[in-house]
XYZ file of C-alpha atoms in Angstrom:
682
model
C -17.312 73.740 116.415
C -19.413 76.497 114.914
C -19.146 80.135 115.970
C -22.346 79.798 118.003
C -21.092 76.676 119.797
C -17.861 78.443 120.726
C -19.628 81.515 122.128
C -22.103 79.370 124.075
C -19.266 78.192 126.330
C -18.412 81.718 127.457
C -20.084 84.199 129.785
C -21.602 87.294 128.096
C -18.524 89.514 128.544
C -16.131 86.788 127.415
C -18.327 86.134 124.370
C -18.308 89.846 123.508
C -14.501 89.856 123.631
C -14.325 86.733 121.451
C -16.766 87.869 118.750
C -15.396 91.414 118.279
C -12.877 90.574 115.587
C -12.475 93.813 113.623
C -11.016 97.044 114.965
C -9.145 97.744 118.202
C -10.334 95.915 121.336
C -9.126 96.247 124.925
C -10.065 93.293 127.132
C -9.614 94.204 130.789
C -9.256 90.770 132.377
C -9.260 90.981 136.162
C -7.466 88.368 138.253
C -8.986 84.907 137.812
C -11.519 85.962 135.163
C -10.455 83.479 132.464
C -7.999 85.521 130.414
C -6.351 82.582 128.644
C -9.738 81.034 127.954
C -10.941 84.203 126.249
C -7.857 84.492 124.036
C -8.050 80.827 123.030
C -11.777 80.916 122.276
C -11.362 84.182 120.374
C -8.848 82.522 118.039
C -11.138 79.486 117.699
C -14.040 81.819 116.829
C -11.939 83.566 114.178
C -10.991 80.253 112.587
C -14.613 79.082 112.665
C -15.593 82.360 110.974
C -13.288 81.533 108.061
C -10.244 83.651 108.909
C -7.035 81.976 107.686
C -4.848 80.742 110.556
C -1.723 82.130 108.855
C -3.127 85.655 109.194
C -3.338 85.502 113.009
C -0.414 86.607 115.188
C -0.574 86.189 118.966
C 2.228 87.596 121.116
C 2.811 86.677 124.751
C 5.519 87.206 127.337
C 6.403 83.579 128.042
C 6.785 80.435 126.005
C 4.720 78.669 128.650
C 1.735 80.930 127.958
C 2.076 80.461 124.189
C 2.353 76.691 124.595
C -0.726 76.561 126.839
C -2.750 78.599 124.327
C -1.752 76.345 121.453
C -2.583 73.183 123.415
C -6.000 74.564 124.383
C -6.649 75.735 120.834
C -5.830 72.297 119.419
C -8.652 70.853 121.542
C -11.166 73.304 120.060
C -10.209 73.284 116.385
C -8.370 71.123 113.883
C -4.857 70.642 115.398
C -3.291 71.299 111.989
C -5.043 74.690 111.820
C -3.977 75.466 115.389
C -0.382 74.744 114.418
C -0.530 77.277 111.559
C -1.484 80.143 113.897
C 1.624 82.133 114.900
C 1.814 82.149 118.704
C 4.958 83.100 120.595
C 6.795 85.705 122.608
C 7.712 89.157 121.318
C 11.342 88.061 121.221
C 10.676 84.852 119.301
C 8.694 86.792 116.677
C 11.482 89.360 116.352
C 14.130 86.640 116.282
C 12.519 84.833 113.351
C 12.089 88.079 111.426
C 15.657 89.245 112.065
C 17.058 85.884 111.039
C 15.614 86.545 107.567
C 16.075 90.306 107.286
C 18.900 91.491 109.576
C 21.404 91.783 106.729
C 19.529 94.956 105.723
C 20.864 96.487 108.953
C 24.470 95.431 108.340
C 24.494 92.309 110.521
C 25.284 88.767 109.417
C 22.325 86.332 109.445
C 24.283 83.926 111.683
C 24.113 86.204 114.724
C 23.843 84.703 118.199
C 22.034 86.073 121.231
C 24.144 87.243 124.165
C 22.863 86.071 127.530
C 22.768 88.294 130.616
C 26.228 87.403 131.927
C 27.765 87.958 128.473
C 26.005 91.294 128.192
C 27.334 92.555 131.521
C 30.823 91.268 130.708
C 30.864 93.101 127.372
C 29.416 96.205 129.034
C 32.255 96.249 131.575
C 34.746 95.691 128.761
C 33.269 98.727 126.996
C 33.659 100.720 130.213
C 37.280 99.638 130.559
C 37.948 100.945 127.043
C 36.811 104.340 128.342
C 39.044 104.118 131.419
C 36.291 103.004 133.804
C 36.776 99.948 135.959
C 36.831 98.338 139.377
C 34.466 99.578 142.034
C 34.751 103.209 140.968
C 31.756 103.118 138.648
C 28.278 101.623 139.179
C 28.183 99.367 136.111
C 24.971 97.649 137.219
C 23.085 100.945 137.367
C 24.557 102.079 134.029
C 23.619 98.777 132.391
C 20.053 99.160 133.662
C 20.025 102.720 132.306
C 21.092 101.454 128.886
C 18.397 98.783 128.931
C 15.801 101.435 129.739
C 17.039 103.546 126.830
C 16.738 100.589 124.465
C 13.236 99.823 125.708
C 12.364 103.418 124.882
C 13.992 103.126 121.422
C 16.752 105.586 122.320
C 19.989 105.163 120.338
C 23.442 105.832 121.883
C 23.697 109.172 120.074
C 20.238 110.251 121.246
C 21.030 109.124 124.779
C 24.178 111.239 124.781
C 22.365 114.307 123.443
C 19.634 114.058 126.083
C 21.946 113.307 129.031
C 21.167 115.542 131.995
C 24.083 114.599 134.266
C 27.591 113.143 134.239
C 26.323 109.626 134.983
C 24.057 109.611 131.932
C 26.893 110.975 129.762
C 29.197 108.127 130.816
C 26.417 105.540 130.519
C 25.637 106.705 126.973
C 29.333 106.498 126.015
C 29.577 102.947 127.362
C 26.349 102.148 125.514
C 27.973 103.248 122.234
C 31.117 101.151 122.815
C 29.019 98.216 123.965
C 27.069 98.246 120.699
C 30.304 98.348 118.723
C 31.609 95.281 120.582
C 28.346 93.406 120.011
C 28.390 94.097 116.282
C 32.075 93.135 116.097
C 31.151 89.690 117.449
C 27.877 89.426 115.481
C 25.923 89.339 118.744
C 22.591 90.889 119.676
C 21.132 91.185 123.137
C 17.492 90.767 124.137
C 16.735 94.483 124.055
C 18.356 94.704 120.601
C 15.896 92.169 119.222
C 13.083 94.657 119.781
C 15.117 97.732 118.885
C 16.513 96.217 115.674
C 13.061 95.048 114.587
C 11.776 98.594 115.105
C 14.699 99.895 113.048
C 13.958 97.328 110.359
C 10.323 98.424 110.148
C 11.272 102.128 110.206
C 14.114 102.001 107.688
C 12.669 99.321 105.398
C 8.902 99.904 105.071
C 8.661 97.081 102.539
C 9.489 94.594 105.327
C 6.788 96.113 107.535
C 4.268 95.986 104.693
C 4.945 92.295 104.098
C 4.330 91.598 107.796
C 1.099 93.594 107.745
C -0.128 91.748 104.659
C 0.461 88.411 106.325
C -0.654 89.154 109.886
C -3.996 90.928 109.552
C -5.194 90.027 113.055
C -3.092 90.733 116.152
C -3.553 89.594 119.738
C -1.332 90.670 122.625
C -1.420 88.959 126.018
C -0.442 90.641 129.328
C -0.563 94.020 127.610
C 0.012 95.847 130.896
C 3.590 94.510 130.848
C 4.583 95.967 127.452
C 7.416 98.476 127.277
C 7.925 101.332 124.844
C 9.580 99.213 122.153
C 6.895 96.514 122.285
C 4.160 99.133 122.102
C 5.810 100.704 119.055
C 6.045 97.327 117.287
C 2.389 96.539 118.022
C 1.258 99.925 116.741
C 3.319 99.576 113.559
C 2.043 96.051 112.854
C -1.576 97.070 113.511
C -1.438 99.715 110.791
C -4.558 101.444 109.545
C -6.772 98.348 109.612
C -5.921 97.934 113.304
C -7.535 94.538 113.905
C -5.838 94.524 117.283
C -6.991 92.843 120.474
C -4.979 93.380 123.657
C -5.725 91.561 126.898
C -4.426 92.608 130.286
C -5.090 94.011 133.740
C -3.714 97.369 134.788
C -4.327 96.335 138.409
C -1.632 93.664 137.998
C 1.019 95.874 136.411
C 4.003 95.149 138.688
C 7.024 95.169 136.377
C 7.992 98.809 135.850
C 11.495 97.878 137.035
C 11.709 95.748 133.887
C 10.639 98.688 131.727
C 6.893 97.978 131.581
C 4.841 101.119 130.904
C 1.376 101.003 132.462
C 0.411 103.963 130.283
C 0.183 101.600 127.308
C -2.924 99.926 128.727
C -4.330 102.958 130.553
C -4.225 105.114 127.411
C -5.249 102.427 124.907
C -8.705 103.959 124.178
C -7.062 107.330 123.426
C -4.236 105.898 121.334
C -6.615 103.756 119.258
C -9.771 105.851 118.704
C -13.014 103.916 118.564
C -11.595 101.047 120.588
C -14.105 98.742 122.246
C -13.414 98.125 125.948
C -14.652 94.844 127.423
C -14.366 94.269 131.177
C -14.106 90.749 132.587
C -15.088 90.995 136.240
C -16.467 87.556 137.138
C -13.731 85.769 139.047
C -13.665 81.962 138.858
C -10.867 81.508 141.395
C -11.689 83.065 144.748
C -14.565 83.309 147.192
C -16.332 86.658 147.647
C -14.587 87.467 150.944
C -11.185 87.379 149.250
C -12.419 89.562 146.386
C -13.955 92.080 148.792
C -10.491 92.561 150.255
C -8.918 92.817 146.798
C -11.466 95.434 145.701
C -10.871 97.434 148.885
C -7.122 97.480 148.213
C -7.186 98.463 144.578
C -10.321 100.601 144.513
C -9.425 103.091 147.218
C -7.274 106.202 146.985
C -6.275 108.044 143.832
C -4.770 105.101 141.937
C -5.063 105.741 138.188
C -6.783 102.701 136.714
C -9.617 101.378 134.575
C -12.562 101.003 136.931
C -13.670 97.408 137.505
C -14.861 95.345 140.434
C -14.301 91.621 140.772
C -17.158 89.390 141.892
C -17.622 85.660 142.359
C -20.405 83.089 142.350
C -18.349 80.693 144.497
C -19.887 81.728 147.818
C -19.000 84.191 150.553
C -16.201 82.217 152.211
C -14.042 83.382 155.110
C -12.785 86.921 155.598
C -8.985 87.331 155.418
C -7.340 87.132 158.868
C -4.799 89.709 160.052
C -2.564 88.333 162.799
C 0.256 90.048 164.708
C 2.998 87.819 166.148
C 5.679 88.581 168.710
C 8.631 88.236 166.322
C 9.774 86.591 163.114
C 10.349 83.223 164.775
C 6.833 83.200 166.198
C 5.470 84.206 162.801
C 7.197 81.239 161.154
C 5.990 78.924 163.926
C 2.446 80.181 163.476
C 2.570 79.425 159.746
C 3.874 75.917 160.432
C 1.258 75.207 163.099
C -1.646 76.588 161.048
C -0.664 74.510 158.028
C -0.822 71.313 160.068
C -4.075 72.351 161.750
C -5.748 73.300 158.480
C -4.626 70.048 156.893
C -6.437 68.187 159.669
C -9.550 70.328 159.246
C -9.716 70.331 155.446
C -10.509 67.426 153.139
C -11.291 64.949 155.937
C -7.761 65.294 157.223
C -6.163 64.530 153.869
C -5.568 68.031 152.482
C -2.284 68.066 150.525
C 0.589 70.356 151.429
C 0.345 71.764 147.891
C -2.852 73.542 148.980
C -0.687 76.007 150.932
C 1.586 78.872 149.873
C 3.696 81.347 151.842
C 4.334 84.618 149.967
C 6.756 87.432 150.785
C 7.927 90.730 149.321
C 11.653 89.874 149.292
C 13.357 86.520 148.870
C 15.509 86.748 151.994
C 12.340 86.536 154.100
C 12.059 82.830 153.271
C 14.971 81.808 155.542
C 13.083 81.716 158.840
C 10.100 79.963 157.235
C 12.396 77.361 155.655
C 14.116 76.580 158.957
C 10.841 76.241 160.803
C 9.214 74.018 158.182
C 12.284 71.759 158.179
C 12.113 71.509 161.956
C 8.425 70.578 161.749
C 9.202 68.074 158.955
C 6.836 69.854 156.582
C 7.938 69.432 152.940
C 8.310 72.655 150.965
C 9.608 73.899 147.644
C 10.990 77.290 146.754
C 9.330 78.748 143.672
C 11.637 80.991 141.700
C 14.889 79.105 142.253
C 17.917 79.244 139.980
C 16.938 78.643 136.385
C 18.315 75.444 134.853
C 19.851 77.221 131.864
C 21.573 79.703 134.202
C 23.624 77.002 135.940
C 27.320 77.409 135.268
C 27.842 74.001 133.672
C 24.887 74.512 131.299
C 26.111 77.973 130.300
C 29.532 76.425 129.616
C 28.012 73.698 127.425
C 25.989 76.312 125.541
C 29.148 78.377 124.982
C 30.790 75.399 123.281
C 27.792 75.084 120.945
C 27.425 78.809 120.294
C 31.036 78.985 119.148
C 30.236 76.302 116.555
C 27.446 78.460 115.121
C 29.162 81.849 115.449
C 32.990 81.645 115.392
C 33.083 85.436 115.912
C 31.624 85.029 119.424
C 34.606 85.995 121.585
C 32.664 85.705 124.854
C 31.887 82.056 124.187
C 35.516 81.334 123.241
C 36.791 82.817 126.512
C 34.357 80.602 128.407
C 35.461 77.543 126.405
C 39.150 78.217 127.106
C 38.483 78.347 130.840
C 36.136 75.352 131.128
C 38.291 73.349 131.540
C 41.632 75.217 131.299
C 43.546 74.244 128.156
C 47.052 75.410 128.914
C 46.565 78.923 127.546
C 47.657 81.280 130.278
C 46.618 84.854 130.927
C 49.327 86.143 128.578
C 47.998 84.152 125.609
C 44.423 85.249 126.279
C 45.533 88.865 126.552
C 47.259 88.535 123.179
C 44.026 87.242 121.636
C 42.128 90.225 123.053
C 44.670 92.760 121.809
C 44.689 91.336 118.284
C 40.896 91.465 118.312
C 40.938 95.181 119.091
C 43.796 96.145 116.783
C 43.231 93.871 113.768
C 39.488 93.195 114.251
C 40.193 89.490 113.757
C 37.854 87.179 115.702
C 39.772 85.556 118.538
C 38.847 82.040 117.445
C 40.313 82.647 113.996
C 43.568 83.738 115.651
C 43.537 80.720 117.945
C 43.170 78.389 114.955
C 46.096 80.046 113.140
C 49.110 77.651 113.150
C 51.470 80.643 113.351
C 49.802 81.856 116.545
C 49.908 78.341 117.991
C 53.682 78.234 117.416
C 54.054 81.276 119.676
C 52.452 79.437 122.601
C 54.080 77.186 125.186
C 53.859 73.490 124.338
C 50.816 72.769 126.522
C 48.938 75.775 125.191
C 49.813 74.974 121.577
C 48.581 71.403 121.980
C 45.371 72.557 123.667
C 44.651 75.122 120.951
C 45.418 72.671 118.135
C 43.256 69.908 119.614
C 40.352 72.284 120.174
C 40.608 73.689 116.639
C 40.650 70.155 115.234
C 37.533 69.077 117.121
C 35.679 72.214 115.997
C 36.672 71.667 112.362
C 35.369 68.104 112.561
C 32.062 68.947 114.215
C 31.362 72.003 112.078
C 30.979 69.504 109.242
C 28.971 67.073 111.381
C 26.536 69.790 112.510
C 26.177 71.213 108.992
C 23.441 68.644 108.359
C 20.238 69.322 110.374
C 18.753 66.754 112.744
C 20.143 64.537 115.506
C 21.304 67.540 117.542
C 21.172 65.731 120.905
C 23.387 62.835 119.830
C 25.840 65.110 118.051
C 26.023 67.364 121.136
C 26.800 64.404 123.398
C 29.643 63.319 121.095
C 30.950 66.867 120.690
C 31.059 67.713 124.409
C 32.843 64.433 125.087
C 35.376 64.736 122.278
C 36.269 68.358 122.991
C 37.110 67.400 126.571
C 34.336 69.224 128.369
C 32.651 66.168 129.924
C 35.860 64.670 131.305
C 37.026 68.139 132.278
C 34.196 68.603 134.761
C 36.230 66.751 137.396
C 39.054 69.272 136.929
C 36.678 72.228 137.189
C 34.805 70.917 140.223
C 37.261 69.221 142.577
C 34.614 67.684 144.822
C 33.605 64.322 143.316
C 29.971 64.694 144.378
C 29.741 68.197 142.948
C 31.331 67.100 139.667
C 28.859 64.202 139.377
C 25.922 66.530 139.995
C 27.186 68.874 137.265
C 27.642 65.914 134.900
C 24.064 64.838 135.622
C 22.892 68.345 134.754
C 24.763 68.250 131.434
C 23.169 64.868 130.700
C 19.791 66.433 131.487
C 20.639 69.284 129.092
C 21.248 66.766 126.303
C 17.942 65.086 127.175
C 16.243 68.495 126.960
C 17.606 68.918 123.425
C 16.221 65.501 122.464
C 12.820 66.369 123.936
C 12.750 69.658 122.040
C 13.690 67.903 118.795
C 10.782 65.526 119.337
C 8.345 68.443 119.388
C 9.298 70.016 116.054
C 8.035 68.854 112.701
C 11.238 69.053 110.650
C 14.950 68.333 111.278
C 16.443 71.061 113.452
C 19.744 72.849 112.864
C 22.011 73.659 115.786
C 21.504 77.383 115.175
C 17.738 77.015 115.312
C 17.940 75.121 118.593
C 20.290 77.671 120.176
C 17.969 80.506 119.185
C 14.985 78.689 120.671
C 17.031 77.995 123.795
C 18.044 81.656 124.145
C 14.436 82.754 123.823
C 13.099 80.381 126.436
C 11.854 82.576 129.237
C 13.590 82.345 132.592
C 10.886 80.168 133.993
C 10.558 80.060 137.741
C 11.862 76.720 138.905
C 10.831 74.861 141.992
C 13.658 73.727 144.228
C 13.317 71.553 147.310
C 10.925 68.705 148.003
C 9.439 66.797 145.108
C 5.807 65.719 145.136
C 3.390 67.156 147.684
C 4.889 70.280 149.307
C 4.127 73.789 150.566
C 5.098 76.530 148.080
C 7.357 79.374 149.250
C 7.554 82.251 146.780
C 8.119 85.948 146.305
C 4.933 87.716 145.259
C 6.427 88.671 141.895
C 7.221 85.025 141.097
C 3.748 83.901 142.245
C 1.863 86.044 139.712
C -0.345 83.690 137.714
C -0.433 81.021 140.445
C -3.303 80.184 142.800
C -3.683 78.245 146.053
C -6.585 77.364 148.369
C -4.722 78.819 151.384
C -2.212 81.688 151.258
C -0.071 83.211 154.017
C 1.475 86.617 153.274
C 4.210 87.269 155.837
C 6.122 90.353 157.026
C 3.310 92.852 156.469
C 5.419 95.560 158.067
C 6.494 99.120 157.409
C 9.620 99.274 155.278
C 9.231 95.673 154.120
C 5.873 95.767 152.344
C 5.452 98.323 150.886
C 9.185 98.193 150.299
C 11.031 101.225 151.605
C 13.200 101.629 148.504
C 10.171 101.392 146.211
C 8.501 104.216 148.108
C 11.654 106.336 147.857
C 11.666 105.776 144.098
C 8.019 106.794 143.762
C 6.707 103.271 143.120
C 4.060 103.302 145.855
C 1.215 102.621 143.403
C 3.028 99.587 142.036
C 3.567 98.266 145.557
C -0.188 98.523 146.124
C -0.819 96.577 142.930
C 1.678 93.984 144.155
C -0.338 93.595 147.369
C -3.451 93.148 145.231
C -1.660 90.385 143.302
C -0.729 88.672 146.591
C -4.305 88.741 147.875
C -5.808 87.432 144.637
C -3.584 84.320 144.721
C -5.852 82.956 147.487
C -8.891 80.893 146.571
C -10.452 80.141 149.960
C -8.409 81.400 152.920
C -5.958 84.273 153.351
C -3.733 85.064 156.336
C -1.903 88.413 156.496
C 0.846 88.157 159.121
C 3.160 90.665 160.730
C 5.712 90.643 163.529
C 5.986 93.215 166.304
C 9.764 92.876 166.055
C 12.042 91.353 163.444
C 15.729 90.447 163.327
C 17.589 92.741 160.939
C 21.367 92.565 160.505
C 21.671 90.576 163.719
C 19.612 93.021 165.822
C 16.008 92.483 166.898
C 14.251 95.710 165.955
C 10.690 96.899 166.665
C 8.427 96.690 163.620
C 5.324 98.703 162.749
C 2.438 97.279 160.787
C 2.251 97.859 157.051
C 0.151 100.786 155.892
C -1.511 98.305 153.519
C -3.312 96.637 156.410
C -5.089 99.933 157.002
C -6.734 99.543 153.588
C -8.797 96.627 154.933
C -11.687 97.726 157.210
C -13.084 95.391 159.863
C -16.034 94.368 157.711
C -13.572 93.124 155.076
C -10.806 91.555 157.191
C -10.804 89.987 160.658
C -8.179 91.084 163.210
C -7.175 88.028 165.258
C -4.873 87.153 168.131
C -2.612 84.149 167.505
C -4.522 81.961 169.949
C -7.920 82.742 168.397
C -7.408 80.359 165.502
C -5.002 77.745 166.848
C -6.150 74.611 168.610
C -4.374 71.411 169.543
C -0.624 71.823 169.185
C 0.563 75.186 170.532
C 3.150 77.522 169.146
C 5.324 76.577 172.117
C 5.386 73.025 170.735
C 6.462 74.319 167.357
C 9.211 76.483 168.859
C 10.394 73.528 170.935
C 10.713 71.457 167.751
C 12.585 74.303 166.111
C 15.071 74.623 168.993
C 15.647 70.862 168.996
C 16.260 70.984 165.250
C 18.692 73.905 165.627
C 20.564 72.089 168.409
C 20.879 69.031 166.150
C 22.334 71.142 163.332
C 24.803 72.739 165.748
C 25.854 69.338 167.050
C 26.386 68.033 163.513
C 28.452 71.104 162.643
C 30.691 70.567 165.676
C 31.353 67.000 164.555
């Protein structure tokens, strides 16, 4: 397509964002305004204008977003050209760069990426080295403090110098030891990938200059979610030419607890003088009544934001309904009954369950809804379930593979020795740890030492020798790229992990389920191999695997089902009908968030919840709710006061229900509960 043909498919504001190629550009893309479309068409326009695809770098926050952009782009331009554009997450970009250049910082190129459980384990180990342990120190809070420091590009020494209290002093000392342990094992964590890239650019300007020469045009998606380190990298890469386009929505900035700094998008015009600001306000998702409510929520008060007002050409639609129920059980019954009634009324009685979503501020609020939907035999799925790669058996399998790539990875070795147990008792493991600290010899090297094996009991010596032999064999097998899936299947079988699942998980059914998951993991490797253009090494696959975002999984019914989700996990999703439950004081806005001064972010979270709805929105609250086994009175959320009567309709439960009554639903629920109790007694 020509440049003119590309722009003709966009509305005027979208076209302006797509055609402004040179200089800094801020695209304020309100909810449902076609953000991904604009980014994709902008890249297509640049290619049509003769800009080399290799000079374009697009950074996102999820692999899913990058994949969707590339797939859309391949439909607009030559697929080969689309493939040559660099699109990926911040971490994947940093990972590729560090793999080539990290030796300049004193690391070995064969580093591996520590996952979250490894990070916390090493952090606690660092604390123990300082005499901290047990329940006497809040390691979780200190770990979060360290992550915040890294996101702000604060080194351990700087953190210690700026500490204002005893907690920060101790956290900074653990931070220092933690970094030493990571480097000892040639590991980096996710925050390090950004921090080390910043160090690389700062300490080796020739590396930065090479990146600038290659990537002359930068695009950043979801810019409102960038932290301090990501902002610094973007600013450094942009350089003086500053052909930088960022796309985001300050009204949907809801991740400060992850380190996101809303100031990055709010202050963009000041940070990059002469920046063009393009506002996308036409919403293609929701009816006007929904957007009126959204504008009332976000536009009132003294919220610091870029002014914009969403509008729609999809018709007026129905005002959001605010309904107060007697208690949490009645609220759940109302949701169940309304879903069935609306299904009968919509689509000639054939509306799918997937048209409906139930959103909540905190995950524990799903319990009552789940029980009631099961009683009513309404299929549902939980969005935001446990991630596949976070399952224990998958993390174990990955540990086996990571140890092949990085024999210095002590955390992976400890996991391997325990899954399944190999006859090495606590005393032998403690000896490995002590030699690591005193002699700085990787534990796996010690384990493979015949002299060390002689010091072990017979069972432990045999286990260590067999394991060392299998690793020596497969290190050679994996040295040639390609065929990773088949090699992994053979390796996990030969090293005893597959057959050991029955020893780890005593229940036969549980062990079979875990085995099925490992088989699915091997299938996932094969699928990934099928998507790349050249033979893949094991190290390359493990890096790609580590950088896969923790995608929200759906657990529960397959096929047509109601979606249950926290509001955070639902960002980016949309549904014809949305129920937001527990609109009560202390729950939403969340009491702890208010105490921590995050009231503005809670309001933006409510805005996100409202803008998930396309046609109908129900805001529900209970007059009392069970908390810690006690039924307590509940007051309505202050957020409901943001919606005047001309924007939202206040309804009694019976105003909207017809046919089956809530009493029928509660009867079904009690029958279902009685059945569960009877089964439990058996």
